[in-house]
PDB file of C-alpha atoms in Angstrom:
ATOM      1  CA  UNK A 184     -73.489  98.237  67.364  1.00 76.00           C
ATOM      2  CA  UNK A 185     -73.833  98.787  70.900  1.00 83.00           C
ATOM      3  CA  UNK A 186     -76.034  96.639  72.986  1.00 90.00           C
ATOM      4  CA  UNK A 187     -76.128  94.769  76.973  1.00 94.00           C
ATOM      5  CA  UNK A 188     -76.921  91.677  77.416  1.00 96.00           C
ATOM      6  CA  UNK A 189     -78.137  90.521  81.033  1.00 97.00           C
ATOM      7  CA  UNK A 190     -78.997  86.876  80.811  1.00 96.00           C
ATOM      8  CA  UNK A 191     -81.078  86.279  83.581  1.00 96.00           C
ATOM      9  CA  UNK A 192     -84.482  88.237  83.727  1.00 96.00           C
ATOM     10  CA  UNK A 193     -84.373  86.395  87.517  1.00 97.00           C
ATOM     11  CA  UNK A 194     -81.745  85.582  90.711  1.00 98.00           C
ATOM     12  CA  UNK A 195     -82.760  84.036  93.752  1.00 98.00           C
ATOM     13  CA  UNK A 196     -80.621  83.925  96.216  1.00 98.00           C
ATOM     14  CA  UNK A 197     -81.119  82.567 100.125  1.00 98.00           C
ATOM     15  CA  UNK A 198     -79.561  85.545 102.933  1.00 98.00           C
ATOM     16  CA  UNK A 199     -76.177  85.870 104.002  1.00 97.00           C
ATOM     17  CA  UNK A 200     -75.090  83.922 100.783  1.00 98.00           C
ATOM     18  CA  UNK A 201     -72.742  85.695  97.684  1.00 97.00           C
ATOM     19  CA  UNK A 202     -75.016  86.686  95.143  1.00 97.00           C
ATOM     20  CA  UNK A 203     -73.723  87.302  91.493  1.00 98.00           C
ATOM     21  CA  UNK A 204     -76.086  89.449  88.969  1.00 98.00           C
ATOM     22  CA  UNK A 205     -74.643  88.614  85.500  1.00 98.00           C
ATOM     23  CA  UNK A 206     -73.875  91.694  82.569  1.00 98.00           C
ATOM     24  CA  UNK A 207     -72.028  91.113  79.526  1.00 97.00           C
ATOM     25  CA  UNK A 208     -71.352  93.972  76.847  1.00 95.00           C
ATOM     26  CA  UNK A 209     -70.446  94.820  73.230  1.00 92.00           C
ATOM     27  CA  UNK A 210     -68.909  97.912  72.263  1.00 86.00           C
ATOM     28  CA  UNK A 211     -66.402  99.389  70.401  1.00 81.00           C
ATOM     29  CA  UNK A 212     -63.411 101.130  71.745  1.00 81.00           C
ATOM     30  CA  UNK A 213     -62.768 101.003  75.233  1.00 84.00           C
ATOM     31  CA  UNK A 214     -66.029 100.735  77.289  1.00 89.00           C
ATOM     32  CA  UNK A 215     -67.584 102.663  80.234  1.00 92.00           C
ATOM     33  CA  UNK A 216     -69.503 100.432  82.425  1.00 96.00           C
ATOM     34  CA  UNK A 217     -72.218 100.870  84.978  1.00 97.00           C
ATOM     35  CA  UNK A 218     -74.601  99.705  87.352  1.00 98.00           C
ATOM     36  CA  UNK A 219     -78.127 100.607  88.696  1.00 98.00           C
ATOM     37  CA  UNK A 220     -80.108  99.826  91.197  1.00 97.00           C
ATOM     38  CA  UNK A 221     -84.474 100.315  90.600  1.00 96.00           C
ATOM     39  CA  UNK A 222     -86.669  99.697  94.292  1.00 92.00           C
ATOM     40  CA  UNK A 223     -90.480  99.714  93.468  1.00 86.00           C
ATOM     41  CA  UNK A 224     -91.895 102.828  91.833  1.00 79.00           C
ATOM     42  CA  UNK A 225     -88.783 105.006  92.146  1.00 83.00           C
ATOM     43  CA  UNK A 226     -85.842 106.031  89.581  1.00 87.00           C
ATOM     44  CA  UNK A 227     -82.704 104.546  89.346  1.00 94.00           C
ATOM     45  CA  UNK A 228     -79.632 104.805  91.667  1.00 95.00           C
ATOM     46  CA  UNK A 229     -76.404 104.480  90.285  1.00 95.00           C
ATOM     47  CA  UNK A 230     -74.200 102.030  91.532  1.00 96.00           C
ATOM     48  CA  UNK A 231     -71.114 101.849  90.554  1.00 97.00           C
ATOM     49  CA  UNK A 232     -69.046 102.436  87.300  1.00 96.00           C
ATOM     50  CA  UNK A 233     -65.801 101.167  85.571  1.00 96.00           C
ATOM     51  CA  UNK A 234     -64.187 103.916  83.722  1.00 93.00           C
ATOM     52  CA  UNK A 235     -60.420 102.950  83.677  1.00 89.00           C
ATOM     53  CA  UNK A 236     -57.813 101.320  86.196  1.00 90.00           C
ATOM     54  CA  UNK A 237     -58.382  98.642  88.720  1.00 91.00           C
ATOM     55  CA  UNK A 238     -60.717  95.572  87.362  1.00 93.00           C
ATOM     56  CA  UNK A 239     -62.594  95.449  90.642  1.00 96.00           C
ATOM     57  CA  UNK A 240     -64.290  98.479  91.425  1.00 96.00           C
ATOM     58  CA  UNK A 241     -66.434  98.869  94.659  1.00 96.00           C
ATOM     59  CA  UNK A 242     -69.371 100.752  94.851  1.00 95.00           C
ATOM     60  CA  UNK A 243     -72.984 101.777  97.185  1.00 92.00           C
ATOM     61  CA  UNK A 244     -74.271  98.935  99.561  1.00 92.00           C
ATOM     62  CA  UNK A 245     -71.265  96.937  99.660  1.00 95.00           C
ATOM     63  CA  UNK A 246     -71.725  95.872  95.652  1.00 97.00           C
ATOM     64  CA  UNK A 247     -68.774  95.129  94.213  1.00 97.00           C
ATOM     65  CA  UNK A 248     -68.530  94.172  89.650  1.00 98.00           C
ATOM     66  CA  UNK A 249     -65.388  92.955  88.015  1.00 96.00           C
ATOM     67  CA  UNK A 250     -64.592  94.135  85.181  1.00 96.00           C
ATOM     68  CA  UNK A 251     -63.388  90.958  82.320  1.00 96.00           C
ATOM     69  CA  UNK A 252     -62.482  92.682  78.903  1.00 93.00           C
ATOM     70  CA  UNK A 253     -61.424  89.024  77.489  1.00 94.00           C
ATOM     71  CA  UNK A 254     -64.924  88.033  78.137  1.00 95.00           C
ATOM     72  CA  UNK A 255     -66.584  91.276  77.524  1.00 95.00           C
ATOM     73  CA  UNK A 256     -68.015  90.959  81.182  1.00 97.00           C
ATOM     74  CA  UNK A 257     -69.193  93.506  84.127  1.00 98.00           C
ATOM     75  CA  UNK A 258     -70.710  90.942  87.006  1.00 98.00           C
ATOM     76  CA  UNK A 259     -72.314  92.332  90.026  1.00 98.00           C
ATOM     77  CA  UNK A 260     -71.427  90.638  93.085  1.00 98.00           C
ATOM     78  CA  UNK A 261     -72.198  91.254  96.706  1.00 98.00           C
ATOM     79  CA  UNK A 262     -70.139  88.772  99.483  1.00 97.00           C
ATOM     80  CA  UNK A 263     -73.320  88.606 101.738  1.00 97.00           C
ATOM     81  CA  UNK A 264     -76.787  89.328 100.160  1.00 97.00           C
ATOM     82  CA  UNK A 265     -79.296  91.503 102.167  1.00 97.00           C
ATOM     83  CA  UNK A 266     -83.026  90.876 102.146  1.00 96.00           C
ATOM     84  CA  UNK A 267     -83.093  94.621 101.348  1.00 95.00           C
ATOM     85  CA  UNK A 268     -81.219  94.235  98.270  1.00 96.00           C
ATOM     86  CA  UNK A 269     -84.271  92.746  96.638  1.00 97.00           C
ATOM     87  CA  UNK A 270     -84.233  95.086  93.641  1.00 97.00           C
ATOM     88  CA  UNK A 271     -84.233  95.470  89.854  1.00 97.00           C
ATOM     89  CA  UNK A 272     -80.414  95.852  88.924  1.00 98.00           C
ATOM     90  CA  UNK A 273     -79.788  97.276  85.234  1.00 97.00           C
ATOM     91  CA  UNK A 274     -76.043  97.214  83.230  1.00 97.00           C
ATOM     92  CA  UNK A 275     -75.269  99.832  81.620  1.00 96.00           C
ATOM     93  CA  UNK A 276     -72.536 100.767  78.610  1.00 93.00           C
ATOM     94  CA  UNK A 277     -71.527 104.094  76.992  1.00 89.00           C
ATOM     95  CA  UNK A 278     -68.685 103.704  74.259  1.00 70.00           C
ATOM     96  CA  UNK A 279     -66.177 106.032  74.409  1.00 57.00           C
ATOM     97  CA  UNK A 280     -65.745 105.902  70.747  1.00 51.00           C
ATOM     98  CA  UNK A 281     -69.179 107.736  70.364  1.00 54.00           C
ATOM     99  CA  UNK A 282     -69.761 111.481  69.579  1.00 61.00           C
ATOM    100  CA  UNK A 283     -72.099 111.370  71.721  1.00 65.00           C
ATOM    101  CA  UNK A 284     -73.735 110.812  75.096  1.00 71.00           C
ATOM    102  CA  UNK A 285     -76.025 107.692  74.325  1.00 80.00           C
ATOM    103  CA  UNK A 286     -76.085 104.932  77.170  1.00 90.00           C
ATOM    104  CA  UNK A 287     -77.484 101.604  76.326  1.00 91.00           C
ATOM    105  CA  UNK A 288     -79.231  99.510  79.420  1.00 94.00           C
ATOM    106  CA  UNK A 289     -79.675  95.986  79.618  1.00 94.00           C
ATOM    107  CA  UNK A 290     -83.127  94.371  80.042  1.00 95.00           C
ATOM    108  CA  UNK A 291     -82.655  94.289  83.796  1.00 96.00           C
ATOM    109  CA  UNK A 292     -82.656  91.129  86.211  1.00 97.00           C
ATOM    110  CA  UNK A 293     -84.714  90.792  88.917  1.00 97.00           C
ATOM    111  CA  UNK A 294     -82.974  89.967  92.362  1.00 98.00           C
ATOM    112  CA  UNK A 295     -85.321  88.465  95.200  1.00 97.00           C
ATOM    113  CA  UNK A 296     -82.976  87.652  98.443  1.00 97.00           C
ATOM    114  CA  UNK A 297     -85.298  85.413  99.893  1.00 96.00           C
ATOM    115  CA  UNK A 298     -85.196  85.544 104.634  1.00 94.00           C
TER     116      UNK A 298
ATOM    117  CA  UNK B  18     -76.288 115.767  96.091  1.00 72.00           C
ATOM    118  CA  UNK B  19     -78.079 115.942  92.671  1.00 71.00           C
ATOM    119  CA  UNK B  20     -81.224 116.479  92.834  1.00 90.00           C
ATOM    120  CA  UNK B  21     -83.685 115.450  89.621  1.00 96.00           C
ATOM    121  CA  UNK B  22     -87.376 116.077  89.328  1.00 96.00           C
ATOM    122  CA  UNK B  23     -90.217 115.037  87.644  1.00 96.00           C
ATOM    123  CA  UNK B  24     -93.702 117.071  87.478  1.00 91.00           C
ATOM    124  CA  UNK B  25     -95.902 114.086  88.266  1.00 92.00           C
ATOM    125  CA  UNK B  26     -95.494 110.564  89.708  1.00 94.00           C
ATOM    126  CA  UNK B  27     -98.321 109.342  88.451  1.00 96.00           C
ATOM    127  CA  UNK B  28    -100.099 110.415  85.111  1.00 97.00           C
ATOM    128  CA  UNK B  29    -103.791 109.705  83.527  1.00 98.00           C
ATOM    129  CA  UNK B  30    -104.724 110.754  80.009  1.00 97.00           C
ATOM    130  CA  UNK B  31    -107.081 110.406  77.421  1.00 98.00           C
ATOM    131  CA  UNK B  32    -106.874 108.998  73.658  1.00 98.00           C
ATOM    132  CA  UNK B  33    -105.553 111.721  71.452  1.00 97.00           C
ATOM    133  CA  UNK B  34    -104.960 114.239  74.457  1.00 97.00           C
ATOM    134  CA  UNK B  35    -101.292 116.330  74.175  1.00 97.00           C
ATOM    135  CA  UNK B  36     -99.560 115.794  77.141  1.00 97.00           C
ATOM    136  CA  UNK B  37     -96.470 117.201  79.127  1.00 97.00           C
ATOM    137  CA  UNK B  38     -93.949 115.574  80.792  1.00 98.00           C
ATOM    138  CA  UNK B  39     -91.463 117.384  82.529  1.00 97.00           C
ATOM    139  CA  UNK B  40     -87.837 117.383  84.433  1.00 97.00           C
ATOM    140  CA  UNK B  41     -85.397 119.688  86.161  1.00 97.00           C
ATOM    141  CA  UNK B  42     -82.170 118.941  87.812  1.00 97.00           C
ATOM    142  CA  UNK B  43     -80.579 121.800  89.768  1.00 94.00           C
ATOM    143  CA  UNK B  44     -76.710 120.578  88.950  1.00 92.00           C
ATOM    144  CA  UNK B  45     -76.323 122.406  86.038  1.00 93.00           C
ATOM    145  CA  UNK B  46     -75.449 119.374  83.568  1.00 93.00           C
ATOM    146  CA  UNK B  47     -75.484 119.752  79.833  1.00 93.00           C
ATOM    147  CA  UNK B  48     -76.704 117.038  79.376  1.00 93.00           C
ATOM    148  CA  UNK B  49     -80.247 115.426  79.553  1.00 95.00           C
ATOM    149  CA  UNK B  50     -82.082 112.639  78.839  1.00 96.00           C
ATOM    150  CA  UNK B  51     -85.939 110.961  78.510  1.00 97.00           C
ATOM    151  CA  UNK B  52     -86.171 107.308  78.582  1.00 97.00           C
ATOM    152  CA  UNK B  53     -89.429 105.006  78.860  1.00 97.00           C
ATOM    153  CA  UNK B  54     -89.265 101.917  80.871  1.00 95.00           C
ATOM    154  CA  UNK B  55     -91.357  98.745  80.119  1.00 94.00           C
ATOM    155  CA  UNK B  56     -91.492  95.035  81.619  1.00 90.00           C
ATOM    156  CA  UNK B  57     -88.752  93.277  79.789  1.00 88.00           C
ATOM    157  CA  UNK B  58     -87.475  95.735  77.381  1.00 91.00           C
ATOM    158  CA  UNK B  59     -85.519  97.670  80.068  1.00 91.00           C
ATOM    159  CA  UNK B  60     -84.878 101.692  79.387  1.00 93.00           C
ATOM    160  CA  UNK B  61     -85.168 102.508  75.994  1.00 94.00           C
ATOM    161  CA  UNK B  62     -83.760 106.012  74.441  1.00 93.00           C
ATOM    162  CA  UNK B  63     -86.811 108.550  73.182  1.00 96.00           C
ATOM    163  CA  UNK B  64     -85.147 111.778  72.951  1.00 95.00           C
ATOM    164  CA  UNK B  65     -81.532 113.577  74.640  1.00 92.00           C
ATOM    165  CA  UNK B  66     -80.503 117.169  74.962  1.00 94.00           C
ATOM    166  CA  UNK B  67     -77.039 118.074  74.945  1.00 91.00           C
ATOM    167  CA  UNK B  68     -77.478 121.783  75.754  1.00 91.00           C
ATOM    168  CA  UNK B  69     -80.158 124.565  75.537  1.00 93.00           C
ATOM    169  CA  UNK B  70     -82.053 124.408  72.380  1.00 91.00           C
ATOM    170  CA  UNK B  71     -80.057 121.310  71.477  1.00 91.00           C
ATOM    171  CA  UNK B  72     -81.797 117.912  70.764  1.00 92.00           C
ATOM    172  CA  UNK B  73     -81.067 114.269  69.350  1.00 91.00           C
ATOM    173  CA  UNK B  74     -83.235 111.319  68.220  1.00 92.00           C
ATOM    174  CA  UNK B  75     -83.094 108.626  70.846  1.00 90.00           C
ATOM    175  CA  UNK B  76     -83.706 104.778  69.570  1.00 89.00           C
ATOM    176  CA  UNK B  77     -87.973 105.866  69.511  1.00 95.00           C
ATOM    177  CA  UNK B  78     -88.796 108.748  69.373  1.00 96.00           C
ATOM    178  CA  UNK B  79     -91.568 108.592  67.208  1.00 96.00           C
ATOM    179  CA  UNK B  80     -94.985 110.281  68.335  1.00 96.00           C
ATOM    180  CA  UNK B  81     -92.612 112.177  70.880  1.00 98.00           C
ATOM    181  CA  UNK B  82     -91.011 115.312  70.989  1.00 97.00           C
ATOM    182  CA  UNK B  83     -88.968 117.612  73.224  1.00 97.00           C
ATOM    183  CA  UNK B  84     -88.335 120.919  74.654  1.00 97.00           C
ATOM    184  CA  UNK B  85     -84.954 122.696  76.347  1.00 97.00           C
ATOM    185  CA  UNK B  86     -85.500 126.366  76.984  1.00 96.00           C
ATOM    186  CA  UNK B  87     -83.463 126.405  79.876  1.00 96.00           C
ATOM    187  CA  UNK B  88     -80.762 124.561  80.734  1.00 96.00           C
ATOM    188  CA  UNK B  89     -82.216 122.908  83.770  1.00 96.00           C
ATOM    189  CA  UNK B  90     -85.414 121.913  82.567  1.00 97.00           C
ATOM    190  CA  UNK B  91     -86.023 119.465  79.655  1.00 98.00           C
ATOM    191  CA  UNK B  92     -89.681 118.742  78.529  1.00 97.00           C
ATOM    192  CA  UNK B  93     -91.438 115.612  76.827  1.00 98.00           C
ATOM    193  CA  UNK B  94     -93.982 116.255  74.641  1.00 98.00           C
ATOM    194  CA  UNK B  95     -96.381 113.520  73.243  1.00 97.00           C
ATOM    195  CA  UNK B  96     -98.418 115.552  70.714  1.00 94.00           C
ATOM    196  CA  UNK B  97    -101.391 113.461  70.609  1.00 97.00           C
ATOM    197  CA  UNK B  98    -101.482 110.288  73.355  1.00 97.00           C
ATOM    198  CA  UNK B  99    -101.732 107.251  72.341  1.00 97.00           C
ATOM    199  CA  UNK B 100    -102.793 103.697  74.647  1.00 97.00           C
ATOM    200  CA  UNK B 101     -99.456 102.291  73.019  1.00 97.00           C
ATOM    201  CA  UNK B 102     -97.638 105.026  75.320  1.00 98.00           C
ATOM    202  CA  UNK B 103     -98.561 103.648  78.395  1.00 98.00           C
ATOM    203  CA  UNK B 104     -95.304 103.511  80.256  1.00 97.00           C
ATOM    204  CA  UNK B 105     -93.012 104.368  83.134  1.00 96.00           C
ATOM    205  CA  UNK B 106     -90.779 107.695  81.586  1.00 97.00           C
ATOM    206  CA  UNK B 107     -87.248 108.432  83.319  1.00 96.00           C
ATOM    207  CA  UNK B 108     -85.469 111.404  83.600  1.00 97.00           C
ATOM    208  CA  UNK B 109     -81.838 111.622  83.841  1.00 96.00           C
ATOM    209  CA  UNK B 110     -79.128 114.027  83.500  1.00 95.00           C
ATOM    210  CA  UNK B 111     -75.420 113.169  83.114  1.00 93.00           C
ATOM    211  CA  UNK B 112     -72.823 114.154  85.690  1.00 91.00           C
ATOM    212  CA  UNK B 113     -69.309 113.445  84.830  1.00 90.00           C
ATOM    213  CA  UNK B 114     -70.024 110.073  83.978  1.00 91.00           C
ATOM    214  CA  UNK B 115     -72.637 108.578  85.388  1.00 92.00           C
ATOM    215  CA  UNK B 116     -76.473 109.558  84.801  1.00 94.00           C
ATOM    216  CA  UNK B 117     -78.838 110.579  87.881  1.00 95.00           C
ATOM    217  CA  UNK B 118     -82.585 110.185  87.666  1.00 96.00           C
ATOM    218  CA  UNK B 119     -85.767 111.289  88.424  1.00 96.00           C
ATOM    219  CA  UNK B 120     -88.360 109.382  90.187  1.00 95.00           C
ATOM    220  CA  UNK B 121     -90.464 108.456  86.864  1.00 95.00           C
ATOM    221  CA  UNK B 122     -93.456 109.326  85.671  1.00 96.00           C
ATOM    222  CA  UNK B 123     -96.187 106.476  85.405  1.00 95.00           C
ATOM    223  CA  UNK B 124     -98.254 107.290  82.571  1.00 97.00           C
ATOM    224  CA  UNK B 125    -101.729 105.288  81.730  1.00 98.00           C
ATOM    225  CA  UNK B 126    -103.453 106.490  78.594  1.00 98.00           C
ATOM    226  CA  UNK B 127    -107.000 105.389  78.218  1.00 97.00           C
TER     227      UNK B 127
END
């Protein structure tokens, strides 16, 4: 079965420092991966996505994920964290092996950036 | 840019009342979704369209059900309200890949 996995429910991290928002995955076949980003009372905003290629793909607001197939991982990262990127921050997966267009979201983690 | 909408932001209904949630997106994509959001259970699946007249069962879609007349506009339907389905509900269509959503519909049943 399909399912994401996002460890931490919370990351706190001080301005100006690397932050690192955690996703791991299980799917079978070869994996579509995404991120979202949730501000207060408001939809999500996509991110960024891994579809195929280059393991480091770069995405909105200077958010960056590597993709790890060996360790079934899709970490967020950002060099230089932003008191404006305090946000909820869901994983996504869709398996390509599906007939159809189901996405499965992680729990979400909780990113304060704190001034 | 993609534009999705949702008919309220904010939602208050009574015990037992039928109520109607809806979303258009004005991109033309086949595909459509309705998800509810709670604290610590992220986005769960209730229902999908994958064109006009066209429906799937999500991951709970009991006490819900769904509407696609037109290809831009997909409707929740919760027949008879219930204080259990007090949540945030998403929107989203699908682009090529990735999904865009609505701002969400925060629905309080009393």
């Amino acid at each position: 079965a399909q399912s994401v996995a996002q460890p931490e429910d919370q990351v706190n991290v001080a301005e100006g420092n690397p932050l690192t928002v955690k996703c791991t995955y299980s799917v079978s076949g070869n994996p579509y991966l995404f991120w979202y980003v949730q501000y207060p009372n408001r939809g999500l905003q996509f991110l960024l996505k891994y579809i195929t290629g280059d393991n480091l793909v770069k995405g909105s607001y200077g958010f960056e994920a590597e993709f790890n197939k060996s360790q079934t991982s899709f970490h967020l990262k950002k060099p230089s964290a932003l008191v404006s990127d305090s946000a909820l921050y869901f994983c996504a997966v869709r398996g390509t092996t599906s007939g159809t267009y189901k996405y499965i979201f992680g729990t979400g983690t909780r990113l304060k950036v704190l001034a | 840019d993609v534009k999705v909408t949702q008919s309220s932001r904010y939602l208050v209904k009574r015990t037992g009342e039928k109520v109607f949630l809806e979303c258009v997106q004005d991109m033309d994509h086949e595909n459509m979704f309705w998800y509810r959001q709670d604290p610590g259970l992220g986005l769960r699946l209730i229902y999908f369209s994958y064109d006009v007249k066209m429906k799937e069962k999500g991951d709970i879609p009991e006490g819900y059900s769904v509407s696609r007349e037109k290809k831009e506009r997909f409707s929740l339907i919760l027949e008879s309200a219930s204080t259990n389905q007090t949540s945030m509900y998403l929107c989203a269509s699908l682009g090529i890949y990735e999904q865009y959503f609505g701002p969400g519909t925060r629905l309080t049943v009393t």
